[in-house]
Amino acid sequence: MKIILGVTGGIAVYKAIDLTSKLTQAGHDVRVIMTESALKFVTPLAFQALSRNNVYTDIFEEQNPAEIQHISLTDWADCLVIAPITAATIGKMAHGISDNMLTATYLAYTGPVYIAPAMNSKMYDHPAVIENLTTLHERGVQIIEPGAGFLACGYVAKGRMSEPQDIVDVVTSGKQVQQIQQDLVGKHVLITAGPTIEKIDPVRYLTNRSSGKMGYSLAEAASVRGASVTLISSDLPLAVPEGVKHIKIESAEDMFNAVKEHMEAANIIIKAAAVADYTPVEVFDQKMKKREGDLSIQLKRTQDILMYIGEHKTHQYVVGFAAETEQVEMYARGKLVKKNADVIIANNVGDKSIGFKSDDNAATMYFKDGSSEEIDKQPKLGVAHEILTHVIKKGFN
Ligand code: CTP
């Protein structure tokens, strides 16, 4: 993709450097426009080196006399991304003020525009900023909302710029940005994620191909929407989303105990984990030595945690998953009934472009009331938000 990246003046400029790097590494052609205040934070050289293109800073400094830059750039680009965008530039764009290279480019551009605001939460909540953002939203500008986090000024609130990878995902997916709502404030979401580890001896174990990405994305999505989130998983090479309480476990038995301890407090329980169905009968204290002939390891059934939750739930809305390779709907509906869940989210793990190790997923949600919802293929964070939106629509206590 050919991307114009507008950078305005805020401390989140450092994230724009990372964003430029991520976009170019992903094979996109990036041309950066910096405003005068962005130049107070960093020099154009950082962006020039990473984008391997000239950086535009001054509307009157034409790099090529044969063209008018802000017009030729708009003819060239597939999209315009402004990250970070300050309240000042939001205001200028909403009112059609063109006083620098970036705002002139915006007015001349007719393609998709994405903005990632970054500012103090009080500024973000000011009626003038809200009104300007609403104007831009109504005109089709896609707003990539900041998440909750530590702002430079010390507030913990909305205002921090979205993470560069999330901006890359949104921009390159070409999908409409769904505005994230704080619709899980005061709710507790309990999530299990990833594989379990069933020990054979101190150096060997049984596990499965689950990466945990879907469960971690659900934890992130629920947390951004205001929920307090408890995430139960084994030690995975994934960052625990900010604000999420992580309980580290290994085996199916550990996971079962952690779930039992935390299920009462939960409003929603999401079982995204790929729990081992069998575990060795005997766990050896010392490393097993090889002997002549073959070896059999006897396995016993583990507790079905989702089934336990289904049998013991009082007020919780229970979300199960079904990883299938064939007859997806039939098996998923079977699990819905057998495990007394409120919804089963089924995906075809036989399809390598989605599921387990993949960053993308696509799924179908089968609800207890007989209805179903399709979730199109997209990054797992987008799938997570859609899942939560449907669960919230169905209603829970
Ligand atoms: N699950 C669980 N405890 C287990 C096994 C599975 O809680 N011991 C949960 C999973 O977290 C998932 C759902 O049950 O939410 C379905 O898991 P899946 O592996 O698809 O199905 P199984 O019940 O194991 O059935 P099968 O092996 O026959 O497909």
CSV table of C-alpha atoms and ligand atoms in Angstrom, one decimal:
chain,number,residue,atom,x,y,z
A,1,MET,CA,0.0,0.0,0.0
A,2,LYS,CA,1.1,3.6,-0.6
A,3,ILE,CA,0.6,5.4,2.7
A,4,ILE,CA,0.9,9.1,3.7
A,5,LEU,CA,1.7,9.2,7.4
A,6,GLY,CA,1.0,12.5,9.0
A,7,VAL,CA,2.8,13.1,12.3
A,8,THR,CA,1.8,16.0,14.6
A,9,GLY,CA,3.4,17.2,17.8
A,10,GLY,CA,2.9,15.1,20.9
A,11,ILE,CA,5.0,12.9,23.0
A,12,ALA,CA,3.5,9.9,21.1
A,13,VAL,CA,5.7,10.9,18.2
A,14,TYR,CA,8.0,8.1,19.3
A,15,LYS,CA,5.2,5.6,18.5
A,16,ALA,CA,5.0,7.1,15.0
A,17,ILE,CA,8.6,6.1,14.5
A,18,ASP,CA,7.7,2.5,15.4
A,19,LEU,CA,4.6,2.7,13.2
A,20,THR,CA,6.8,3.8,10.2
A,21,SER,CA,9.1,0.9,10.8
A,22,LYS,CA,6.3,-1.6,11.1
A,23,LEU,CA,4.6,-0.4,7.9
A,24,THR,CA,7.8,-0.4,5.9
A,25,GLN,CA,8.8,-3.8,7.2
A,26,ALA,CA,5.4,-5.1,6.1
A,27,GLY,CA,6.2,-3.9,2.6
A,28,HIS,CA,4.2,-0.6,2.5
A,29,ASP,CA,5.5,2.5,0.9
A,30,VAL,CA,5.4,5.3,3.4
A,31,ARG,CA,5.7,9.1,2.9
A,32,VAL,CA,5.8,11.1,6.1
A,33,ILE,CA,4.6,14.6,6.6
A,34,MET,CA,5.6,16.3,9.9
A,35,THR,CA,4.0,19.4,11.3
A,36,GLU,CA,6.1,22.1,12.8
A,37,SER,CA,5.3,21.0,16.4
A,38,ALA,CA,6.3,17.4,15.6
A,39,LEU,CA,9.7,18.7,14.6
A,40,LYS,CA,10.1,20.0,18.2
A,41,PHE,CA,10.1,16.3,19.4
A,42,VAL,CA,12.2,14.6,16.7
A,43,THR,CA,14.1,15.4,13.5
A,44,PRO,CA,12.8,14.3,10.1
A,45,LEU,CA,15.9,12.1,9.8
A,46,ALA,CA,14.4,9.3,11.9
A,47,PHE,CA,11.4,9.1,9.6
A,48,GLN,CA,13.5,9.5,6.5
A,49,ALA,CA,15.8,6.6,7.5
A,50,LEU,CA,13.0,4.3,8.3
A,51,SER,CA,10.7,5.1,5.4
A,52,ARG,CA,13.6,5.5,3.0
A,53,ASN,CA,11.8,8.5,1.5
A,54,ASN,CA,12.0,12.3,1.8
A,55,VAL,CA,10.0,13.7,4.7
A,56,TYR,CA,7.7,16.6,4.0
A,57,THR,CA,7.7,19.4,6.5
A,58,ASP,CA,7.1,22.7,4.7
A,59,ILE,CA,4.4,23.3,2.2
A,60,PHE,CA,6.5,26.1,0.6
A,61,GLU,CA,9.6,24.0,0.2
A,62,GLU,CA,8.8,22.1,-3.1
A,63,GLN,CA,11.3,19.2,-3.5
A,64,ASN,CA,10.5,18.9,-7.2
A,65,PRO,CA,9.7,22.1,-9.1
A,66,ALA,CA,7.7,20.1,-11.7
A,67,GLU,CA,5.0,19.3,-9.2
A,68,ILE,CA,2.9,20.7,-6.4
A,69,GLN,CA,3.7,18.2,-3.6
A,70,HIS,CA,0.6,18.2,-1.5
A,71,ILE,CA,-1.5,17.5,-4.7
A,72,SER,CA,0.8,14.9,-6.2
A,73,LEU,CA,1.1,13.1,-2.9
A,74,THR,CA,-2.7,12.8,-2.7
A,75,ASP,CA,-2.8,11.4,-6.2
A,76,TRP,CA,-0.2,8.8,-5.2
A,77,ALA,CA,-1.6,7.6,-1.9
A,78,ASP,CA,-3.9,4.7,-1.1
A,79,CYS,CA,-4.6,6.1,2.4
A,80,LEU,CA,-3.8,8.9,4.8
A,81,VAL,CA,-2.9,8.0,8.4
A,82,ILE,CA,-2.3,10.7,11.0
A,83,ALA,CA,-0.7,9.3,14.1
A,84,PRO,CA,-0.4,10.8,16.6
A,85,ILE,CA,-3.0,13.5,15.9
A,86,THR,CA,-3.3,16.4,18.4
A,87,ALA,CA,-6.5,18.3,19.4
A,88,ALA,CA,-5.1,21.3,17.3
A,89,THR,CA,-4.9,19.3,14.0
A,90,ILE,CA,-8.3,17.6,14.7
A,91,GLY,CA,-9.8,21.1,15.1
A,92,LYS,CA,-8.2,22.4,11.9
A,93,MET,CA,-9.4,19.4,9.9
A,94,ALA,CA,-12.9,19.7,11.3
A,95,HIS,CA,-13.0,23.3,10.2
A,96,GLY,CA,-11.3,23.1,6.9
A,97,ILE,CA,-8.3,25.1,8.0
A,98,SER,CA,-5.3,24.5,5.8
A,99,ASP,CA,-2.2,26.1,7.2
A,100,ASN,CA,0.6,23.6,6.7
A,101,MET,CA,1.6,20.7,4.5
A,102,LEU,CA,-0.4,18.1,6.4
A,103,THR,CA,-3.7,20.0,6.7
A,104,ALA,CA,-3.5,21.0,3.0
A,105,THR,CA,-2.9,17.4,2.0
A,106,TYR,CA,-5.9,16.3,4.1
A,107,LEU,CA,-8.2,18.8,2.3
A,108,ALA,CA,-6.9,17.8,-1.1
A,109,TYR,CA,-7.2,14.0,-0.3
A,110,THR,CA,-10.3,12.0,-1.3
A,111,GLY,CA,-9.2,8.5,-0.1
A,112,PRO,CA,-9.6,6.8,3.3
A,113,VAL,CA,-8.3,8.8,6.2
A,114,TYR,CA,-7.4,7.3,9.6
A,115,ILE,CA,-6.5,9.3,12.7
A,116,ALA,CA,-5.1,8.1,16.0
A,117,PRO,CA,-5.6,10.8,18.7
A,118,ALA,CA,-3.2,11.1,21.5
A,119,MET,CA,-3.7,13.7,24.2
A,120,ASN,CA,-4.5,14.3,27.9
A,121,SER,CA,-7.8,12.6,28.8
A,122,LYS,CA,-9.3,16.0,29.9
A,123,MET,CA,-8.5,17.5,26.5
A,124,TYR,CA,-10.0,14.4,24.9
A,125,ASP,CA,-13.2,14.8,26.9
A,126,HIS,CA,-13.5,18.5,26.1
A,127,PRO,CA,-16.8,19.2,24.3
A,128,ALA,CA,-14.9,21.0,21.5
A,129,VAL,CA,-12.7,18.0,20.8
A,130,ILE,CA,-15.7,15.6,21.0
A,131,GLU,CA,-17.6,17.8,18.6
A,132,ASN,CA,-14.7,18.1,16.2
A,133,LEU,CA,-14.1,14.3,16.3
A,134,THR,CA,-17.8,13.7,15.7
A,135,THR,CA,-17.7,16.0,12.7
A,136,LEU,CA,-14.7,14.2,11.2
A,137,HIS,CA,-16.4,10.8,12.0
A,138,GLU,CA,-19.5,11.9,10.2
A,139,ARG,CA,-17.4,12.9,7.2
A,140,GLY,CA,-16.0,9.4,7.0
A,141,VAL,CA,-12.7,9.9,8.9
A,142,GLN,CA,-11.9,6.7,10.8
A,143,ILE,CA,-10.9,7.3,14.4
A,144,ILE,CA,-8.6,4.7,15.9
A,145,GLU,CA,-9.4,5.3,19.5
A,146,PRO,CA,-6.8,5.5,22.2
A,147,GLY,CA,-6.8,2.8,24.8
A,148,ALA,CA,-6.6,3.2,28.5
A,149,GLY,CA,-3.1,3.5,29.8
A,150,PHE,CA,-0.5,5.7,31.5
A,151,LEU,CA,-0.5,9.1,29.9
A,152,ALA,CA,2.6,11.2,30.0
A,153,CYS,CA,0.8,13.6,32.3
A,154,GLY,CA,0.2,10.9,34.9
A,155,TYR,CA,-3.5,10.2,34.3
A,156,VAL,CA,-4.6,6.7,33.8
A,157,ALA,CA,-7.3,7.1,31.2
A,158,LYS,CA,-8.3,7.3,27.6
A,159,GLY,CA,-5.9,9.5,25.7
A,160,ARG,CA,-2.9,7.3,25.1
A,161,MET,CA,-2.4,6.7,21.4
A,162,SER,CA,-3.3,3.2,20.0
A,163,GLU,CA,-0.4,0.8,19.8
A,164,PRO,CA,1.4,0.9,16.4
A,165,GLN,CA,0.6,-2.7,15.6
A,166,ASP,CA,-3.1,-2.1,16.2
A,167,ILE,CA,-2.9,0.9,13.8
A,168,VAL,CA,-1.1,-1.3,11.2
A,169,ASP,CA,-3.9,-4.0,11.6
A,170,VAL,CA,-6.7,-1.4,11.2
A,171,VAL,CA,-5.2,0.4,8.2
A,172,THR,CA,-4.0,-2.6,6.3
A,173,SER,CA,-7.3,-4.6,6.9
A,174,GLY,CA,-9.2,-1.8,5.1
A,175,LYS,CA,-12.1,-2.5,7.4
A,176,GLN,CA,-14.2,0.2,9.0
A,177,VAL,CA,-13.0,1.0,12.5
A,178,GLN,CA,-15.5,0.1,15.1
A,179,GLN,CA,-15.5,2.7,17.8
A,180,ILE,CA,-14.7,0.9,21.1
A,181,GLN,CA,-17.2,1.6,23.8
A,182,GLN,CA,-16.7,1.3,27.5
A,183,ASP,CA,-19.5,-1.2,27.7
A,184,LEU,CA,-18.0,-3.6,30.2
A,185,VAL,CA,-17.3,-1.2,33.1
A,186,GLY,CA,-17.9,-2.8,36.4
A,187,LYS,CA,-18.0,-6.3,34.9
A,188,HIS,CA,-15.6,-9.1,35.6
A,189,VAL,CA,-14.5,-11.4,32.8
A,190,LEU,CA,-12.6,-14.6,33.4
A,191,ILE,CA,-10.7,-16.0,30.5
A,192,THR,CA,-8.7,-19.2,30.0
A,193,ALA,CA,-6.2,-19.2,27.1
A,194,GLY,CA,-3.7,-21.4,25.3
A,195,PRO,CA,-2.5,-24.9,25.8
A,196,THR,CA,-2.1,-26.8,29.0
A,197,ILE,CA,1.1,-28.7,29.8
A,198,GLU,CA,0.8,-32.3,31.1
A,199,LYS,CA,4.1,-33.4,32.6
A,200,ILE,CA,5.5,-36.9,31.9
A,201,ASP,CA,8.8,-36.4,33.7
A,202,PRO,CA,11.0,-33.3,34.6
A,203,VAL,CA,12.0,-32.8,30.9
A,204,ARG,CA,9.0,-34.1,28.9
A,205,TYR,CA,5.4,-33.1,28.6
A,206,LEU,CA,2.3,-33.4,26.4
A,207,THR,CA,0.8,-30.2,25.0
A,208,ASN,CA,-1.0,-29.0,21.8
A,209,ARG,CA,-0.6,-26.4,19.0
A,210,SER,CA,-2.7,-23.6,20.6
A,211,SER,CA,-0.9,-20.3,20.7
A,212,GLY,CA,-3.1,-18.5,23.2
A,213,LYS,CA,-3.5,-15.5,20.9
A,214,MET,CA,-7.3,-15.7,20.8
A,215,GLY,CA,-7.6,-15.8,24.6
A,216,TYR,CA,-5.1,-13.0,25.0
A,217,SER,CA,-6.9,-10.9,22.4
A,218,LEU,CA,-10.1,-11.4,24.3
A,219,ALA,CA,-8.5,-10.3,27.5
A,220,GLU,CA,-7.2,-7.2,25.8
A,221,ALA,CA,-10.5,-6.4,24.2
A,222,ALA,CA,-12.5,-6.9,27.4
A,223,SER,CA,-10.0,-4.8,29.4
A,224,VAL,CA,-10.1,-1.9,26.8
A,225,ARG,CA,-13.9,-2.0,27.1
A,226,GLY,CA,-13.6,-1.4,30.8
A,227,ALA,CA,-13.9,-4.9,32.3
A,228,SER,CA,-11.7,-6.2,35.1
A,229,VAL,CA,-10.1,-9.2,33.5
A,230,THR,CA,-8.6,-12.4,35.0
A,231,LEU,CA,-6.6,-14.4,32.5
A,232,ILE,CA,-5.6,-18.0,33.3
A,233,SER,CA,-2.9,-19.5,31.0
A,234,SER,CA,0.5,-21.3,31.0
A,235,ASP,CA,3.6,-19.3,30.5
A,236,LEU,CA,3.3,-18.1,26.9
A,237,PRO,CA,5.5,-15.8,24.7
A,238,LEU,CA,2.8,-13.2,24.6
A,239,ALA,CA,2.5,-9.9,26.5
A,240,VAL,CA,-0.2,-9.9,29.2
A,241,PRO,CA,-2.4,-7.0,28.2
A,242,GLU,CA,-2.2,-3.9,30.4
A,243,GLY,CA,-4.4,-4.0,33.4
A,244,VAL,CA,-5.2,-7.7,33.1
A,245,LYS,CA,-4.6,-10.0,36.1
A,246,HIS,CA,-2.7,-13.0,35.0
A,247,ILE,CA,-2.7,-16.4,36.8
A,248,LYS,CA,0.0,-18.7,35.5
A,249,ILE,CA,-0.8,-22.4,35.5
A,250,GLU,CA,0.6,-25.5,33.8
A,251,SER,CA,-1.7,-28.5,33.7
A,252,ALA,CA,-5.4,-28.9,33.1
A,253,GLU,CA,-5.7,-29.6,36.8
A,254,ASP,CA,-4.1,-26.3,37.7
A,255,MET,CA,-6.4,-24.5,35.3
A,256,PHE,CA,-9.4,-26.3,36.8
A,257,ASN,CA,-8.4,-25.2,40.4
A,258,ALA,CA,-7.8,-21.6,39.3
A,259,VAL,CA,-11.2,-21.5,37.5
A,260,LYS,CA,-13.0,-22.9,40.5
A,261,GLU,CA,-11.4,-20.2,42.7
A,262,HIS,CA,-12.4,-17.3,40.4
A,263,MET,CA,-15.6,-18.3,38.7
A,264,GLU,CA,-17.9,-16.9,41.4
A,265,ALA,CA,-16.8,-13.3,40.9
A,266,ALA,CA,-17.1,-13.5,37.1
A,267,ASN,CA,-20.0,-12.1,35.0
A,268,ILE,CA,-18.6,-13.7,31.8
A,269,ILE,CA,-16.4,-16.8,31.6
A,270,ILE,CA,-14.6,-17.4,28.3
A,271,LYS,CA,-13.0,-20.8,27.9
A,272,ALA,CA,-10.6,-20.2,25.0
A,273,ALA,CA,-8.0,-22.6,26.3
A,274,ALA,CA,-7.1,-25.8,24.5
A,275,VAL,CA,-7.3,-28.0,27.6
A,276,ALA,CA,-5.7,-31.4,27.4
A,277,ASP,CA,-8.3,-34.2,27.4
A,278,TYR,CA,-5.8,-36.7,28.8
A,279,THR,CA,-2.9,-36.5,31.2
A,280,PRO,CA,-0.3,-39.2,32.2
A,281,VAL,CA,-1.4,-41.5,35.0
A,282,GLU,CA,2.0,-41.4,36.4
A,283,VAL,CA,4.4,-38.4,36.5
A,284,PHE,CA,8.0,-39.5,37.0
A,285,ASP,CA,10.2,-37.6,39.5
A,286,GLN,CA,13.4,-38.4,37.6
A,287,LYS,CA,14.0,-38.3,33.8
A,288,MET,CA,12.8,-41.6,32.2
A,289,LYS,CA,15.7,-43.6,30.8
A,290,LYS,CA,15.2,-45.5,27.6
A,291,ARG,CA,15.0,-49.2,27.5
A,292,GLU,CA,14.9,-52.0,24.9
A,293,GLY,CA,11.6,-52.1,23.0
A,294,ASP,CA,8.6,-49.7,22.7
A,295,LEU,CA,7.1,-47.6,25.4
A,296,SER,CA,3.5,-47.0,26.3
A,297,ILE,CA,2.4,-44.1,28.5
A,298,GLN,CA,-0.9,-44.6,30.1
A,299,LEU,CA,-3.2,-41.6,30.1
A,300,LYS,CA,-6.2,-40.7,32.1
A,301,ARG,CA,-9.1,-38.3,31.4
A,302,THR,CA,-8.8,-34.8,32.7
A,303,GLN,CA,-11.7,-32.9,34.2
A,304,ASP,CA,-13.8,-31.1,31.5
A,305,ILE,CA,-13.6,-27.6,32.9
A,306,LEU,CA,-16.2,-26.1,30.7
A,307,MET,CA,-18.6,-28.9,31.6
A,308,TYR,CA,-18.0,-28.2,35.3
A,309,ILE,CA,-18.7,-24.5,34.8
A,310,GLY,CA,-21.9,-25.4,32.9
A,311,GLU,CA,-23.1,-27.6,35.7
A,312,HIS,CA,-22.2,-25.2,38.5
A,313,LYS,CA,-22.9,-21.7,37.0
A,314,THR,CA,-25.2,-19.5,38.9
A,315,HIS,CA,-25.3,-16.1,37.1
A,316,GLN,CA,-22.3,-16.3,34.7
A,317,TYR,CA,-22.6,-16.1,31.0
A,318,VAL,CA,-20.5,-19.0,29.7
A,319,VAL,CA,-18.6,-18.9,26.4
A,320,GLY,CA,-17.0,-22.0,25.1
A,321,PHE,CA,-14.9,-22.7,22.0
A,322,ALA,CA,-14.9,-25.7,19.7
A,323,ALA,CA,-11.8,-26.3,17.7
A,324,GLU,CA,-12.9,-28.7,14.9
A,325,THR,CA,-11.5,-30.0,11.6
A,326,GLU,CA,-14.8,-31.4,10.2
A,327,GLN,CA,-18.6,-31.1,10.6
A,328,VAL,CA,-18.0,-27.9,12.5
A,329,GLU,CA,-21.6,-26.9,13.2
A,330,MET,CA,-22.8,-30.3,14.3
A,331,TYR,CA,-19.9,-30.8,16.8
A,332,ALA,CA,-20.2,-27.2,18.0
A,333,ARG,CA,-24.0,-27.5,18.7
A,334,GLY,CA,-23.3,-30.8,20.4
A,335,LYS,CA,-20.8,-29.2,22.8
A,336,LEU,CA,-23.2,-26.3,23.4
A,337,VAL,CA,-25.8,-28.7,24.8
A,338,LYS,CA,-23.5,-31.2,26.5
A,339,LYS,CA,-21.5,-28.5,28.3
A,340,ASN,CA,-24.5,-26.2,29.1
A,341,ALA,CA,-22.7,-23.2,27.6
A,342,ASP,CA,-24.5,-20.0,26.5
A,343,VAL,CA,-22.6,-19.8,23.3
A,344,ILE,CA,-20.0,-21.9,21.5
A,345,ILE,CA,-17.5,-20.3,19.2
A,346,ALA,CA,-16.5,-22.7,16.5
A,347,ASN,CA,-13.6,-22.5,14.2
A,348,ASN,CA,-12.1,-24.8,11.7
A,349,VAL,CA,-8.6,-25.4,12.9
A,350,GLY,CA,-7.9,-27.5,9.7
A,351,ASP,CA,-7.8,-24.2,7.8
A,352,LYS,CA,-4.1,-23.0,8.2
A,353,SER,CA,-4.9,-19.3,7.4
A,354,ILE,CA,-7.0,-19.1,10.6
A,355,GLY,CA,-7.0,-20.7,14.1
A,356,PHE,CA,-4.2,-21.9,16.3
A,357,LYS,CA,-0.8,-20.3,15.4
A,358,SER,CA,-2.3,-17.8,12.9
A,359,ASP,CA,-2.7,-14.1,13.7
A,360,ASP,CA,-6.1,-14.2,12.0
A,361,ASN,CA,-9.3,-16.0,12.9
A,362,ALA,CA,-12.8,-16.5,11.5
A,363,ALA,CA,-15.5,-18.2,13.5
A,364,THR,CA,-19.2,-18.8,14.0
A,365,MET,CA,-21.0,-18.2,17.2
A,366,TYR,CA,-23.7,-20.7,18.0
A,367,PHE,CA,-26.1,-19.5,20.7
A,368,LYS,CA,-28.3,-21.4,23.1
A,369,ASP,CA,-31.4,-19.8,21.7
A,370,GLY,CA,-30.6,-21.4,18.3
A,371,SER,CA,-29.3,-18.3,16.6
A,372,SER,CA,-25.8,-17.9,15.1
A,373,GLU,CA,-23.4,-15.2,14.1
A,374,GLU,CA,-20.6,-15.3,11.5
A,375,ILE,CA,-17.4,-13.5,12.3
A,376,ASP,CA,-15.3,-12.8,9.1
A,377,LYS,CA,-11.6,-13.5,8.8
A,378,GLN,CA,-9.6,-10.7,10.5
A,379,PRO,CA,-6.9,-10.2,13.1
A,380,LYS,CA,-7.8,-12.0,16.4
A,381,LEU,CA,-8.2,-8.7,18.2
A,382,GLY,CA,-11.0,-7.7,15.8
A,383,VAL,CA,-12.6,-11.2,16.3
A,384,ALA,CA,-12.4,-10.7,20.0
A,385,HIS,CA,-14.3,-7.4,19.9
A,386,GLU,CA,-17.0,-8.9,17.7
A,387,ILE,CA,-17.4,-11.8,20.1
A,388,LEU,CA,-17.8,-9.4,23.0
A,389,THR,CA,-20.2,-7.2,21.1
A,390,HIS,CA,-22.5,-10.2,20.4
A,391,VAL,CA,-22.3,-11.4,24.0
A,392,ILE,CA,-23.2,-8.0,25.3
A,393,LYS,CA,-26.1,-7.8,22.8
A,394,LYS,CA,-27.4,-11.1,24.1
A,395,GLY,CA,-27.4,-9.7,27.6
A,396,PHE,CA,-25.9,-11.2,30.8
A,397,ASN,CA,-26.0,-10.5,34.5
B,1,CTP,N1,-12.6,-27.8,27.5
B,1,CTP,C1,-12.4,-27.8,28.9
B,1,CTP,N2,-11.9,-28.8,29.6
B,1,CTP,C2,-11.4,-29.9,28.9
B,1,CTP,C3,-11.5,-29.9,27.5
B,1,CTP,C4,-12.1,-28.9,26.9
B,1,CTP,O1,-12.9,-26.8,29.5
B,1,CTP,N3,-10.8,-30.9,29.6
B,1,CTP,C5,-13.3,-26.7,26.9
B,1,CTP,C6,-12.4,-25.9,26.0
B,1,CTP,O2,-11.7,-24.8,26.7
B,1,CTP,C7,-13.4,-25.4,24.9
B,1,CTP,C8,-14.4,-26.5,24.9
B,1,CTP,O3,-14.3,-27.2,26.1
B,1,CTP,O4,-14.0,-24.2,25.4
B,1,CTP,C9,-14.3,-27.4,23.7
B,1,CTP,O5,-13.0,-27.9,23.6
B,1,CTP,P1,-12.5,-28.9,22.4
B,1,CTP,O6,-11.1,-29.2,22.6
B,1,CTP,O7,-13.0,-28.3,21.1
B,1,CTP,O8,-13.5,-30.1,22.7
B,1,CTP,P2,-13.5,-31.3,23.6
B,1,CTP,O9,-14.6,-31.1,24.7
B,1,CTP,O10,-12.2,-31.6,24.1
B,1,CTP,O11,-14.1,-32.4,22.7
B,1,CTP,P3,-13.4,-33.3,21.5
B,1,CTP,O12,-12.0,-33.6,21.9
B,1,CTP,O13,-14.3,-34.4,21.3
B,1,CTP,O14,-13.5,-32.4,20.3
